[in-house]
Every structure is written in structure tokens, then in C-alpha cells.
Coordinates of C-alpha atoms in Angstrom, one line a residue:
Chain A
M44 CA -0.1 -0.1 -0.2
T45 CA 1.3 3.4 -1.0
L46 CA 1.2 6.2 1.7
T47 CA -0.4 9.1 0.7
V48 CA -0.9 12.9 2.1
A49 CA -3.8 13.2 4.5
W50 CA -3.6 16.9 4.2
I51 CA -1.1 19.6 3.0
A52 CA 0.2 22.7 5.3
V53 CA 1.2 25.8 3.5
D54 CA 2.9 28.9 4.8
W55 CA 2.4 31.5 1.9
G56 CA 4.6 34.4 2.5
T57 CA 5.1 37.8 0.5
S58 CA 8.5 36.6 -1.5
N59 CA 7.9 32.6 -1.2
M60 CA 6.1 29.6 -0.3
R61 CA 6.6 26.1 1.5
C62 CA 4.2 23.2 1.3
W63 CA 4.2 20.2 3.5
G64 CA 2.3 17.0 2.8
I65 CA 1.4 15.4 6.2
D66 CA 0.2 11.8 6.7
A67 CA -2.3 10.8 9.0
H68 CA -0.2 10.7 12.1
G69 CA 1.0 13.8 11.7
A70 CA 4.4 13.1 9.9
I71 CA 6.0 14.9 6.9
L72 CA 5.7 12.6 3.7
A73 CA 6.9 15.3 1.2
S74 CA 7.8 18.9 1.2
A75 CA 8.3 21.6 -1.6
T76 CA 9.2 25.3 -1.6
S77 CA 8.5 27.9 -4.2
D78 CA 9.5 31.4 -5.4
K79 CA 6.0 32.3 -6.1
G80 CA 5.0 34.5 -3.2
M81 CA 2.1 36.5 -2.6
G82 CA 3.9 39.6 -4.2
R83 CA 4.7 37.8 -7.3
L84 CA 1.1 36.3 -8.1
T85 CA -2.7 37.8 -9.0
P86 CA -5.6 36.0 -7.2
Q87 CA -6.2 34.0 -10.3
Q88 CA -2.7 32.9 -10.3
F89 CA -2.6 31.1 -6.8
P90 CA -4.1 27.6 -7.8
E91 CA -1.7 27.1 -10.4
A92 CA 1.0 28.1 -8.4
L93 CA -0.4 25.7 -5.7
R94 CA -0.6 23.0 -8.0
E95 CA 2.5 23.1 -9.5
T96 CA 4.3 23.2 -5.9
I97 CA 2.8 20.3 -4.7
A98 CA 2.9 18.1 -8.3
A99 CA 5.3 15.6 -6.7
F100 CA 3.3 15.1 -3.6
P101 CA 1.5 11.9 -3.0
L102 CA -2.4 12.7 -3.2
P103 CA -5.0 10.4 -2.3
A104 CA -8.1 9.9 -4.6
N105 CA -10.4 11.7 -2.0
P106 CA -9.8 15.5 -2.0
V107 CA -7.3 16.6 0.7
D108 CA -7.3 19.8 3.0
V109 CA -4.8 22.5 2.3
L110 CA -4.8 24.6 5.2
I111 CA -2.8 27.8 4.6
C112 CA -1.4 30.8 6.8
G113 CA 0.5 34.0 6.0
M114 CA 0.2 36.7 2.9
A115 CA -2.2 34.6 0.8
G116 CA -4.9 35.9 3.0
A117 CA -4.2 39.8 2.3
R118 CA -6.2 42.0 1.0
Q119 CA -3.6 41.9 -2.1
G120 CA -3.6 37.9 -1.8
W121 CA -5.5 35.3 -3.0
R122 CA -8.8 35.7 -1.3
E123 CA -8.8 38.3 1.9
A124 CA -9.2 36.6 5.2
P125 CA -10.3 39.1 7.7
Y126 CA -8.3 39.4 10.6
L127 CA -9.1 38.4 14.1
E128 CA -8.8 41.1 16.6
A129 CA -6.3 40.7 19.6
P130 CA -6.7 39.8 22.1
A131 CA -7.6 36.7 21.0
D132 CA -7.6 32.7 21.7
L133 CA -5.3 31.3 18.7
R134 CA -7.3 28.1 18.9
G135 CA -10.0 29.9 16.9
L136 CA -8.1 30.5 13.9
A137 CA -9.3 27.8 11.5
A138 CA -12.9 28.7 12.4
A139 CA -12.3 32.1 10.9
A140 CA -10.5 30.7 7.9
V141 CA -12.0 31.3 4.3
R142 CA -12.1 29.3 1.4
P143 CA -10.5 30.7 -1.7
D144 CA -11.7 29.8 -5.4
M145 CA -10.2 26.3 -6.5
D146 CA -10.9 24.9 -9.6
D147 CA -9.7 21.2 -8.8
Q148 CA -12.2 19.0 -6.7
G149 CA -9.0 17.2 -5.3
L150 CA -7.5 20.4 -3.4
Q151 CA -9.7 22.2 -0.6
P152 CA -7.6 24.9 0.3
L153 CA -8.6 26.9 3.4
I154 CA -6.6 30.4 4.3
L155 CA -6.3 31.4 7.8
P156 CA -6.8 35.0 9.3
G157 CA -4.0 36.9 10.6
I158 CA -4.4 39.1 13.5
C159 CA -5.2 42.9 14.1
Q160 CA -5.2 44.9 17.2
K161 CA -7.4 48.2 17.3
Q162 CA -6.9 49.1 20.9
G163 CA -3.3 49.9 22.3
G164 CA -1.9 50.8 19.3
E165 CA -3.1 49.9 15.8
N166 CA -1.5 47.0 14.3
V167 CA -1.5 43.5 12.0
M168 CA 0.2 40.4 11.3
R169 CA -0.2 37.6 9.0
G170 CA 1.8 34.4 9.3
E171 CA 3.2 35.1 12.4
E172 CA -0.4 33.9 14.5
T173 CA 0.4 30.6 13.1
Q174 CA 4.1 30.5 14.4
L175 CA 2.7 31.6 17.9
L176 CA 0.0 29.0 18.2
G177 CA 3.0 26.6 17.3
L178 CA 5.0 28.0 20.2
A179 CA 2.1 27.7 22.6
T180 CA 1.9 23.9 21.5
L181 CA 5.6 23.1 21.5
L182 CA 5.9 25.4 25.0
P183 CA 2.5 25.2 26.6
D184 CA 3.8 26.6 30.2
Y185 CA 5.1 29.8 28.4
S186 CA 3.8 33.4 29.3
G187 CA 5.3 36.3 28.1
L188 CA 6.9 38.4 25.5
V189 CA 7.9 36.4 22.2
C190 CA 10.1 38.0 19.7
M191 CA 10.1 37.5 16.0
P192 CA 13.2 39.2 14.0
G193 CA 13.1 39.9 10.8
T194 CA 11.9 42.7 8.1
H195 CA 8.9 43.5 10.4
S196 CA 10.1 42.3 13.7
K197 CA 6.9 41.2 15.8
W198 CA 6.9 41.3 19.7
A199 CA 3.6 39.3 21.1
L200 CA 2.8 39.2 24.6
L201 CA 1.2 35.4 24.8
R202 CA -0.3 33.7 27.7
G203 CA -0.8 30.1 26.8
T204 CA -2.4 29.9 23.2
H205 CA -4.0 33.8 23.8
I206 CA -2.3 36.8 22.0
E207 CA -2.8 39.6 24.5
H208 CA -1.2 42.3 22.7
F209 CA 1.8 42.8 20.2
T210 CA 4.1 45.5 18.3
T211 CA 5.7 45.7 15.0
A212 CA 9.4 47.0 14.4
M213 CA 10.7 47.9 11.1
T214 CA 13.8 47.3 11.9
G215 CA 15.0 44.7 9.1
E216 CA 13.6 47.0 6.5
M217 CA 15.1 50.0 8.3
F218 CA 18.6 48.4 7.8
D219 CA 18.3 47.8 4.1
V220 CA 16.9 51.1 3.1
L221 CA 19.3 53.0 5.4
K222 CA 22.1 50.8 3.8
T223 CA 21.0 51.3 0.4
H224 CA 19.0 54.7 -0.2
T225 CA 20.6 57.0 2.6
V226 CA 24.0 59.0 2.8
L227 CA 24.8 55.9 5.2
R228 CA 25.5 54.2 1.9
H229 CA 28.8 55.9 1.5
S230 CA 30.2 54.4 4.4
L231 CA 28.7 50.8 4.0
T232 CA 29.9 50.0 0.7
G233 CA 32.7 47.1 0.3
E234 CA 33.3 44.2 2.7
L235 CA 30.6 44.4 5.2
D236 CA 31.6 40.9 6.6
G237 CA 35.1 41.5 7.6
P238 CA 36.6 40.9 10.9
A239 CA 35.5 44.4 12.3
R240 CA 31.8 43.7 12.0
A241 CA 31.6 42.2 15.5
E242 CA 33.1 44.7 17.2
G243 CA 30.8 47.4 15.3
F244 CA 28.2 45.3 16.5
A245 CA 28.7 45.5 19.8
A246 CA 29.3 49.4 20.4
G247 CA 26.0 49.7 18.4
A248 CA 24.0 47.7 20.5
A249 CA 25.3 49.3 23.2
D250 CA 24.7 53.0 22.2
G251 CA 20.7 51.7 21.0
L252 CA 20.3 49.9 24.4
E253 CA 21.6 53.2 26.1
R254 CA 19.7 55.7 24.2
P255 CA 16.6 54.4 22.6
Q256 CA 14.9 57.7 22.3
D257 CA 18.0 59.1 20.4
L258 CA 17.7 56.5 17.2
L259 CA 17.8 59.5 14.8
G260 CA 20.5 61.5 16.2
Q261 CA 22.9 58.2 16.9
L262 CA 22.2 56.9 12.9
F263 CA 24.5 59.7 11.8
R264 CA 27.3 58.3 13.8
V265 CA 27.9 55.6 11.3
R266 CA 28.5 58.3 8.8
A267 CA 30.5 60.4 10.9
A268 CA 32.6 57.6 12.6
A269 CA 33.7 56.4 9.1
L270 CA 35.0 60.1 8.3
L271 CA 36.4 60.9 11.6
S272 CA 38.0 57.6 12.7
G273 CA 38.3 56.0 9.2
R274 CA 35.8 53.0 10.3
Q275 CA 35.7 50.5 7.4
P276 CA 32.3 49.3 6.1
D277 CA 32.2 46.2 8.0
W278 CA 32.6 48.1 11.6
C279 CA 30.0 50.7 10.3
A280 CA 27.3 47.8 9.2
G281 CA 28.0 46.1 12.3
Y282 CA 27.4 49.5 14.2
L283 CA 24.1 50.1 12.0
S284 CA 22.9 46.5 12.8
G285 CA 23.7 46.7 16.4
L286 CA 22.4 50.2 17.1
L287 CA 19.0 48.9 15.5
I288 CA 18.6 45.7 17.4
G289 CA 19.9 47.4 20.6
T290 CA 17.4 50.3 19.9
E291 CA 14.3 47.9 19.4
I292 CA 15.2 45.6 22.4
A293 CA 15.3 48.4 24.4
A294 CA 12.1 49.5 23.8
N295 CA 10.7 46.1 24.6
R296 CA 13.0 45.8 28.0
H297 CA 10.5 46.7 30.5
Q298 CA 8.2 44.0 29.5
I299 CA 10.9 41.0 29.7
G300 CA 11.1 39.2 32.8
N301 CA 13.5 36.2 34.0
E302 CA 12.5 33.5 31.8
P303 CA 14.2 33.3 28.2
V304 CA 12.6 35.3 25.3
P305 CA 11.6 32.8 22.5
L306 CA 13.2 34.0 19.3
I307 CA 11.3 32.7 16.2
G308 CA 13.6 33.6 12.9
S309 CA 16.4 32.8 11.2
A310 CA 19.2 31.4 13.2
S311 CA 21.7 34.1 12.2
L312 CA 19.4 36.9 13.6
C313 CA 18.6 35.1 16.5
A314 CA 22.0 34.5 17.4
L315 CA 22.3 38.7 16.9
Y316 CA 19.3 39.1 19.2
V317 CA 20.6 36.5 22.1
K318 CA 23.7 38.7 22.0
V319 CA 21.9 41.9 22.7
L320 CA 19.5 40.4 25.0
E321 CA 22.3 39.5 27.2
M322 CA 24.0 42.9 27.0
A323 CA 20.7 44.1 28.3
G324 CA 20.8 41.7 30.9
A325 CA 17.9 39.4 29.5
K326 CA 18.1 35.9 27.7
G327 CA 17.0 34.7 24.5
R328 CA 16.1 31.3 23.6
P329 CA 16.1 30.3 19.5
V330 CA 13.0 28.4 18.4
D331 CA 13.4 26.6 15.0
A332 CA 10.8 28.7 12.7
T333 CA 10.0 25.9 10.2
E334 CA 9.2 23.7 13.5
V335 CA 7.1 26.5 14.7
V336 CA 4.9 27.2 11.7
L337 CA 4.3 23.2 11.0
A338 CA 3.4 22.9 14.7
G339 CA 1.0 25.9 14.4
L340 CA -0.7 24.7 11.1
K341 CA -1.2 21.1 12.9
A342 CA -2.7 22.9 15.9
A343 CA -4.9 25.2 13.8
R344 CA -6.5 22.1 12.1
Q345 CA -6.7 20.2 15.3
F346 CA -8.6 23.0 17.3
R347 CA -10.8 23.1 14.2
S348 CA -14.4 22.8 15.5
Chain B
M287 CA 30.9 106.1 -10.8
T288 CA 29.8 102.4 -11.3
L289 CA 29.7 100.4 -8.1
T290 CA 31.7 97.4 -7.9
V291 CA 31.3 94.5 -5.4
A292 CA 34.1 94.5 -3.0
W293 CA 34.1 90.8 -2.1
I294 CA 31.7 87.9 -3.0
A295 CA 29.8 85.5 -0.6
V296 CA 29.3 82.1 -1.6
D297 CA 27.2 79.4 -0.2
W298 CA 27.9 76.2 -1.9
G299 CA 25.9 73.1 -0.7
T300 CA 25.5 69.7 -2.0
S301 CA 22.6 70.6 -4.5
N302 CA 22.9 74.2 -5.3
M303 CA 25.0 77.2 -4.7
R304 CA 24.1 80.8 -3.7
C305 CA 26.5 83.5 -4.7
W306 CA 26.4 87.5 -3.1
G307 CA 28.2 90.4 -4.4
I308 CA 29.0 92.5 -1.4
D309 CA 30.0 96.2 -1.8
A310 CA 32.5 98.3 0.7
H311 CA 29.8 98.8 3.1
G312 CA 28.2 95.6 3.4
A313 CA 25.2 95.8 1.1
I314 CA 24.2 93.2 -1.5
L315 CA 24.9 94.4 -5.0
A316 CA 23.8 91.5 -6.9
S317 CA 23.3 88.0 -6.3
A318 CA 22.6 84.4 -8.1
T319 CA 21.9 81.1 -7.7
S320 CA 23.1 77.9 -9.3
D321 CA 22.0 74.1 -9.6
K322 CA 25.6 73.3 -9.9
G323 CA 26.0 72.0 -6.2
M324 CA 29.0 69.8 -4.9
G325 CA 27.4 66.8 -5.7
R326 CA 27.4 67.3 -9.4
L327 CA 30.9 68.7 -10.0
T328 CA 34.3 67.1 -10.2
P329 CA 37.4 69.2 -8.4
Q330 CA 38.4 70.9 -11.9
Q331 CA 34.6 72.0 -12.7
F332 CA 34.4 74.1 -9.5
P333 CA 36.4 77.3 -11.0
E334 CA 33.9 77.5 -14.2
A335 CA 30.7 77.1 -12.2
L336 CA 31.7 80.0 -10.0
R337 CA 32.9 82.2 -12.8
E338 CA 29.6 81.1 -14.7
T339 CA 27.0 81.9 -11.7
I340 CA 28.5 85.3 -10.9
A341 CA 29.1 86.4 -14.6
A342 CA 26.8 89.0 -14.3
F343 CA 28.1 90.8 -11.2
P344 CA 30.2 94.1 -11.3
L345 CA 33.8 93.4 -10.5
P346 CA 36.3 95.7 -9.8
A347 CA 39.9 95.6 -12.0
N348 CA 41.4 94.6 -8.6
P349 CA 41.2 91.1 -7.6
V350 CA 38.2 90.3 -5.2
D351 CA 37.9 88.0 -2.4
V352 CA 35.3 85.1 -2.7
L353 CA 34.2 83.5 0.8
I354 CA 32.9 80.1 0.7
C355 CA 31.0 78.1 3.2
G356 CA 29.6 74.6 2.8
M357 CA 30.1 71.3 0.9
A358 CA 32.7 72.8 -1.6
G359 CA 35.2 72.1 1.4
A360 CA 34.3 68.5 2.1
R361 CA 36.7 65.7 0.5
Q362 CA 34.7 65.0 -2.6
G363 CA 34.3 68.8 -3.2
W364 CA 36.6 71.6 -4.9
R365 CA 39.4 71.5 -2.0
E366 CA 39.2 69.7 1.4
A367 CA 38.7 72.4 4.1
P368 CA 39.8 70.3 7.3
Y369 CA 37.4 70.5 10.2
L370 CA 37.8 72.6 13.1
E371 CA 37.3 70.4 16.5
A372 CA 34.4 71.5 18.6
P373 CA 34.3 73.0 21.3
A374 CA 35.4 76.2 19.1
D375 CA 35.0 79.4 18.7
L376 CA 33.5 80.3 15.2
R377 CA 35.3 83.6 15.1
G378 CA 38.4 81.2 14.1
L379 CA 36.7 79.9 10.7
A380 CA 38.7 82.3 8.4
A381 CA 41.6 81.7 9.8
A382 CA 41.2 77.9 9.2
A383 CA 40.1 78.3 5.8
V384 CA 41.7 77.1 2.9
R385 CA 42.5 78.3 -0.7
P386 CA 41.7 76.1 -4.0
D387 CA 43.3 76.4 -7.1
M388 CA 41.5 79.2 -9.6
D389 CA 43.0 79.9 -12.7
D390 CA 41.8 83.6 -12.6
Q391 CA 43.6 86.5 -11.3
G392 CA 40.7 88.3 -10.4
L393 CA 38.9 85.8 -8.1
Q394 CA 40.6 84.8 -4.9
P395 CA 38.5 82.0 -3.6
L396 CA 38.4 81.0 0.2
I397 CA 37.0 78.0 1.6
L398 CA 35.9 78.0 5.2
P399 CA 36.0 74.9 7.5
G400 CA 33.2 72.9 8.7
I401 CA 33.2 71.6 12.0
C402 CA 33.9 68.2 13.8
Q403 CA 33.1 66.7 17.1
K404 CA 35.3 63.8 18.1
Q405 CA 34.6 63.6 21.8
G406 CA 31.1 63.2 23.1
G407 CA 29.6 61.7 20.2
E408 CA 31.6 61.7 16.8
N409 CA 29.8 64.1 14.2
V410 CA 30.6 66.4 11.4
M411 CA 28.8 69.6 9.7
R412 CA 29.8 71.8 6.8
G413 CA 28.0 75.3 6.4
E414 CA 26.0 75.0 9.6
E415 CA 28.9 76.4 11.4
T416 CA 29.0 79.7 9.4
Q417 CA 24.8 80.1 9.8
L418 CA 25.6 79.3 13.5
L419 CA 28.2 82.4 13.7
G420 CA 25.5 84.4 11.8
L421 CA 23.1 83.8 14.4
A422 CA 25.5 84.6 17.0
T423 CA 26.1 88.4 15.5
L424 CA 22.2 88.4 14.9
L425 CA 21.9 87.4 18.5
P426 CA 24.7 88.1 20.5
D427 CA 23.3 87.5 23.9
Y428 CA 21.9 84.1 22.8
S429 CA 23.2 81.0 24.7
G430 CA 21.6 78.2 24.4
L431 CA 20.3 75.0 21.6
V432 CA 19.6 76.0 18.1
C433 CA 17.8 73.7 15.8
M434 CA 18.5 73.9 12.1
P435 CA 15.9 71.6 10.7
G436 CA 16.3 69.9 7.3
T437 CA 17.8 66.5 5.6
H438 CA 19.9 66.3 8.3
S439 CA 18.9 68.4 11.4
K440 CA 21.6 69.9 13.5
W441 CA 21.1 71.0 16.9
A442 CA 23.9 72.6 18.4
L443 CA 24.5 74.3 21.9
L444 CA 25.8 77.9 21.2
R445 CA 27.3 80.3 23.7
G446 CA 27.8 83.4 22.2
T447 CA 30.3 82.7 19.2
H448 CA 30.9 79.2 20.7
I449 CA 30.1 76.0 19.5
E450 CA 30.0 73.5 23.0
H451 CA 28.3 70.7 21.3
F452 CA 26.0 69.4 18.5
T453 CA 24.2 66.2 17.1
T454 CA 22.5 65.3 13.7
A455 CA 19.4 63.9 13.5
M456 CA 18.6 62.3 10.2
T457 CA 15.0 63.3 10.1
G458 CA 14.3 64.5 6.8
E459 CA 16.6 61.9 4.7
M460 CA 14.2 59.2 6.9
F461 CA 11.2 60.8 5.9
D462 CA 12.0 60.5 2.1
V463 CA 13.2 57.0 2.3
L464 CA 10.6 56.0 4.8
K465 CA 8.1 57.4 1.9
T466 CA 9.7 55.9 -1.1
H467 CA 11.6 52.5 -0.4
T468 CA 9.6 51.0 2.5
V469 CA 6.1 49.1 3.0
L470 CA 4.9 52.4 4.0
R471 CA 4.7 53.8 0.7
H472 CA 1.7 51.9 0.2
S473 CA 0.2 53.9 2.3
L474 CA 1.6 57.2 1.0
T475 CA 0.6 57.4 -2.5
G476 CA -1.8 59.8 -3.4
E477 CA -2.7 63.3 -2.2
L478 CA -0.5 64.1 0.5
D479 CA -1.3 67.5 1.4
G480 CA -5.0 67.0 1.7
P481 CA -7.1 68.3 4.7
A482 CA -6.4 65.4 7.1
R483 CA -2.8 65.9 6.9
A484 CA -2.7 68.6 9.8
E485 CA -4.6 66.0 12.1
G486 CA -2.1 63.3 11.1
F487 CA 0.7 65.3 12.1
A488 CA -0.5 66.4 15.3
A489 CA -1.3 62.4 16.3
G490 CA 2.0 61.6 15.0
A491 CA 4.0 64.5 17.1
A492 CA 2.0 63.5 20.2
D493 CA 3.3 59.8 19.5
G494 CA 6.8 61.0 19.0
L495 CA 7.0 63.3 22.1
E496 CA 5.4 60.4 24.4
R497 CA 7.7 57.7 23.2
P498 CA 10.7 58.6 21.5
Q499 CA 12.4 55.4 22.4
D500 CA 9.7 53.2 20.1
L501 CA 10.2 55.0 16.9
L502 CA 10.9 51.6 15.1
G503 CA 7.7 50.3 16.7
Q504 CA 5.7 53.3 16.0
L505 CA 6.8 54.0 12.5
F506 CA 4.5 51.2 11.4
R507 CA 1.3 52.4 12.7
V508 CA 1.3 54.4 9.5
R509 CA 0.6 51.3 7.7
A510 CA -1.7 49.9 10.5
A511 CA -3.9 53.2 10.5
A512 CA -4.3 52.9 6.6
L513 CA -5.2 49.0 7.1
L514 CA -7.5 49.1 9.9
S515 CA -9.1 52.6 10.2
G516 CA -8.8 53.8 6.4
R517 CA -6.3 56.6 6.9
Q518 CA -5.9 58.5 3.7
P519 CA -2.4 59.0 2.4
D520 CA -2.9 62.9 3.5
W521 CA -3.4 61.9 7.2
C522 CA -0.3 59.1 6.9
A523 CA 2.1 61.7 5.5
G524 CA 1.0 64.1 8.5
Y525 CA 1.6 61.3 11.2
L526 CA 5.0 60.1 9.4
S527 CA 6.2 63.6 9.3
G528 CA 4.8 64.4 13.1
L529 CA 6.4 61.2 14.4
L530 CA 9.6 61.9 13.4
I531 CA 9.9 65.6 14.1
G532 CA 8.2 64.8 17.8
T533 CA 10.7 62.1 18.1
E534 CA 13.6 64.4 17.4
I535 CA 12.5 66.9 19.6
A536 CA 11.8 64.5 22.4
A537 CA 15.6 63.5 22.3
N538 CA 16.6 67.0 22.7
R539 CA 14.3 68.3 25.1
H540 CA 15.8 67.8 28.2
Q541 CA 18.4 70.7 26.8
I542 CA 15.7 73.1 26.0
G543 CA 15.2 76.0 28.5
N544 CA 12.7 78.7 28.7
E545 CA 14.1 80.8 26.0
P546 CA 12.5 80.3 22.7
V547 CA 14.8 77.8 20.3
P548 CA 16.1 79.4 17.1
L549 CA 15.1 77.6 14.3
I550 CA 17.1 78.1 10.9
G551 CA 15.6 76.4 7.8
S552 CA 12.9 76.4 5.6
A553 CA 10.0 78.7 6.5
S554 CA 7.7 75.5 5.8
L555 CA 9.7 73.3 8.0
C556 CA 10.3 75.7 10.8
A557 CA 6.5 76.2 11.3
L558 CA 6.1 72.5 11.9
Y559 CA 8.9 72.5 14.3
V560 CA 7.3 75.5 16.2
K561 CA 4.2 73.6 16.7
V562 CA 5.8 70.4 18.2
L563 CA 8.2 72.4 20.1
E564 CA 4.8 74.1 21.9
M565 CA 3.4 70.4 22.2
A566 CA 6.3 69.8 24.2
G567 CA 5.9 73.1 26.3
A568 CA 8.6 74.9 24.9
K569 CA 8.7 77.8 22.2
G570 CA 10.6 78.2 18.8
R571 CA 11.5 81.1 17.1
P572 CA 12.5 80.8 13.1
V573 CA 15.2 83.1 11.8
D574 CA 15.6 83.5 8.3
A575 CA 18.2 80.9 6.6
T576 CA 19.4 83.3 4.0
E577 CA 19.8 86.5 6.6
V578 CA 21.8 84.0 8.8
V579 CA 24.3 82.7 6.2
L580 CA 24.7 86.0 4.5
A581 CA 25.6 87.1 8.1
G582 CA 27.7 84.4 9.2
L583 CA 30.1 85.0 5.9
K584 CA 30.5 88.7 6.7
A585 CA 31.7 88.0 10.2
A586 CA 33.9 85.4 9.1
R587 CA 35.2 87.7 6.8
Q588 CA 35.3 90.6 9.6
F589 CA 37.1 88.1 12.1
R590 CA 39.7 87.0 9.5
S591 CA 43.1 88.0 11.3

């Protein structure tokens, strides 16, 4: 007897998508990735992108569910999945999911909603809510801040499966635009990963932690340090990265307790956040991002009423 | 008898230059502007750009001094004029000036230095130091912070003609890159100067003044407010502008006393800073930027030993 997938889990982001074929026992039978992220697709192109990506999956004769989280549910995505409003119990994600059009009887797609926040600071997330549900199943006793570093870092206050409050820091995107489009680019052209990067990172993180209210002023130090002290591009890149992450962590420091902060993101970025959290007298605990999103999609399916 | 200029004052910035022909009594006989800023010129092209711009000035038979401030003295300018180091007495600017090459016996150019700061935060300025000297002659009793809003806002602590300390906030450039190159651009496309701009500005300024340490987080509110509350581009543009200026002023608030802060910059920008200073319980006093730079060039010439 050939094994076939019982359902398909999909993390559909802006720049790429990842699919996993799951068997009846929750094991991964197949996986595939594609660069057909939401940003490259019109609504009509989603069904074909999905079919293409899972073409090699062993499908059964009967229709299978395809559970999708992320930007496929944005207004400019496949079909808009209206936000759940925080505070919210993430076990309710699947109950609020929407069915996009799919001209294929064998696949039954379902897009999970994102979370919005209207009180205490307007905010939105899409995709991270599923990772948070996954984290809540992996660390069922955790209560506190969760940090998800990236282009737009999310900081969420999680109590079990409940998301209480969250914020978004544009840290990663700021690094990119400052490096590419501002006067700082003159100090950031050349070898950015040289030996002085770590030293610059530590100096920037210290400045950001010490005076987060002065980010607009401290940024210019990247330029001044190159002009006055002959700092090389690797030091300057480290300084800018450290300054931004230090500033971000300082703004959240008052909400961090003694327990390590779970960090969900790329391993290299999480390692930097661990360093700066330690400089701030706190602790970080990297969690594998793929494991977390898969756990979240499984949990969402399981809690579907 | 035809009047001729006794000397020429030049403010040579990155994107344009302004020249004034001054008579023996300090009156302006002629003025001209050009878009041949430092950013568009190789060192060899400066003499011709100067000659072209002042072509209509009534020159005497004898050679005339051309006193220049600004980016013409940068490393990538006409000739590098090494920085004076703060703290410094700005009456010493002309004594530290450099003579660039000029194949024209009738013009004797002299480029004033910028100011650098190595202790208490590395920093640099070029052009603003001459405006500060001008301010010190126009307001001889002023002692305190001076704010020069713009692409890179300068905040200088001035005591008479002495510059004690200064900082640079990348406020204007941040507004431009955030509007053009980040996810916020989606909320900032369309009519930016509509009726809701003032309301957005006030909301952003209040947020920036209240939580300057959280700029990275508050920026994303521009996007969230558009998605969740249907805020239009004019409101979002006002919010972003107010948030950045509020954050900048909050970082300097502890150094502002009861006297109005002199503001040197464009009239429209200075009016925004006056508003936010008032929201912060302080006062601003716009000073005409052209008057100030001319006063500075005259004073620099007068104090030349």
C-alpha cells in the first residue's frame, strides 16, 4: 500500500511559499518550496502556483484539505481572510478561515486569518499568529513576550494560546533602506562581513540600549565614524545593525522578565538578538521557525471545530 | 561712478550654490543661484561653475575675495578644508580656511572649514557652522540650543560665538526614504497635502513626543492605520512627519530651557517645529536662513586675522 498525504500545510509569504504533505499520523511525507510568493501573483494565479508546487506529492483519490497561513490571505493576496482582533485565543484561527476559489476537486484550500489590534496601538500580522499558536503547543506553559526578528519584527505578549498584545518594529527594513538609499551608504560600500563587524555590532548595540530615544541622532554616527575615525564598512555595518537591534530591544525591555524570550526567525538573526538581550541583562532562546509554523498549522487544524 | 563688488559671499551646498556680491559697506549689489552643487561637480569644474554663476556681477579691476562655506570644502568637493574641532570659537573659521586652485587672477576663493566633534559623540557639519556664526552676530546674547531642521537636522549648543556640542538627526532623509522605499509607501501614495494632514501630524507628533524610544515600533502605525482605520495618504504623511519631528524634539527636550529655540531652515519646516516645540511645552523662533548665512560669511570675513 502506497502512503498518501492526509492534508497539506502551506506557509505562503510575500516572497516565497513552503508546502508540506502530512500523513494521517502527523508525519511529513513530502515538502516543497517555491518563489511564487504573494507579491508575484494575481489572485487568479494562486491555484496554479499551488498545484505546481505540490505536483510531486502523493495525493489520495479523495479530496485533501490545504491549510494555508500568511500573506495569501491579505487583501492583495488570493482571497482576503479578515483579521481576528487581539486579544484573541489562537485556537480560533481555523474557525475564522476562508475558502478561496479552486477549480480542482482534489484540493480544498482554507486560508487562516491574520490578527489585528485596534486598541492599544493599531497593528496587524499575517503568518506570525500561526507561529505563535505553534509555539504555544511546543511550550505550553510559556507566558510572556515572544520576539520574531525579521524585516518587520513582531513582539507578542502570549499567555498560553492567547495573544494579548503585539507590536511591530521595522528593524530589518530600516537596515536595508538605510544601507541602500541614505547618506550612510557611502560608509557601507565594500566588505561588510569583515573582522570588525562584531566590534561595530557591540558598539552599536550598546548605544541603542543606552539611548533608544535618540535613534535619529545615533544613526548619523555611522557616517561620522567613517569620516573621523576611518571606520571601515564592516565596522559601520555592524554598528548600524547593532544600533537598530539595541534600540528595538530597549523599547521592549520593560516587558521582559527572567525567563528567556523565545526567538522565532532565521538562526543568524536570532543569534544577534541573543547577544543583545544578554547585554541588556535578559536572555533569548532561539526556536526553529519551520518547526514552529508546522506545529501551528497542525494545531490550527486540530482545533478546527 | 559705477558701483563694484568689494567681495563675494558663497554658500556652496550639495545640490545648489548661492552667490552674493557685497559692496564696501556690506550691502548686497548682486546675487545669483545655480544648481551646480558640489554633488554634480568634479574638483576641476568648480572654477568654471563659480565664474558662470557670478558672470553678471560688477567686478572691480583689482582681485576680489570669494568667501565660501559649505560642501565645496568636503573631501569630495573643490578642495578639502579640514574640520575645526568642537568645542570651538566660530570667530576662528576664516583663519582655518583653505585656498583652492583658481586659474583666474580676478577671483581669490577661500573655503571655510566645517566643524567636527570627536568627544561626546562623533559628528560633522559643513555650512551650518557659518550659519551659527551669523546667528551669534544677530543674537549676540543668545546662549542655548539652536535647531537647524532639514535633511540632516543639526542641534547645536551655542554660547555666544562658541559652539560647545552638536548632534545630527537624520529626520528629513528618514521621511524621504520611508515614504519612497519601505512598506509605508503603500499608505503614502496619492494626495499627501489634503485636509487630514494637519490632524495626522498632530497625532504623530504626540506619539513621538510621548515615546521617542519606540520609533521603530511607532513607524508601522502608518501602515496599520491605513489598513485598519482607512486613514488616507494625507493623514499618513502628516502622521509620519509628526512622528519623526516629535521623536527628534523629544530626544533634545532635556536641553531646552525657557528661551525660544532659534530655528534655522525653510519657513514651512520651521513652522512645523514651532508647533511641536509648543506641544512639548517649549518655544521656537524661526530665523531667516539666508539672512543668517550672509551674516555668518560677513562675520567670518570680519574676524579674519
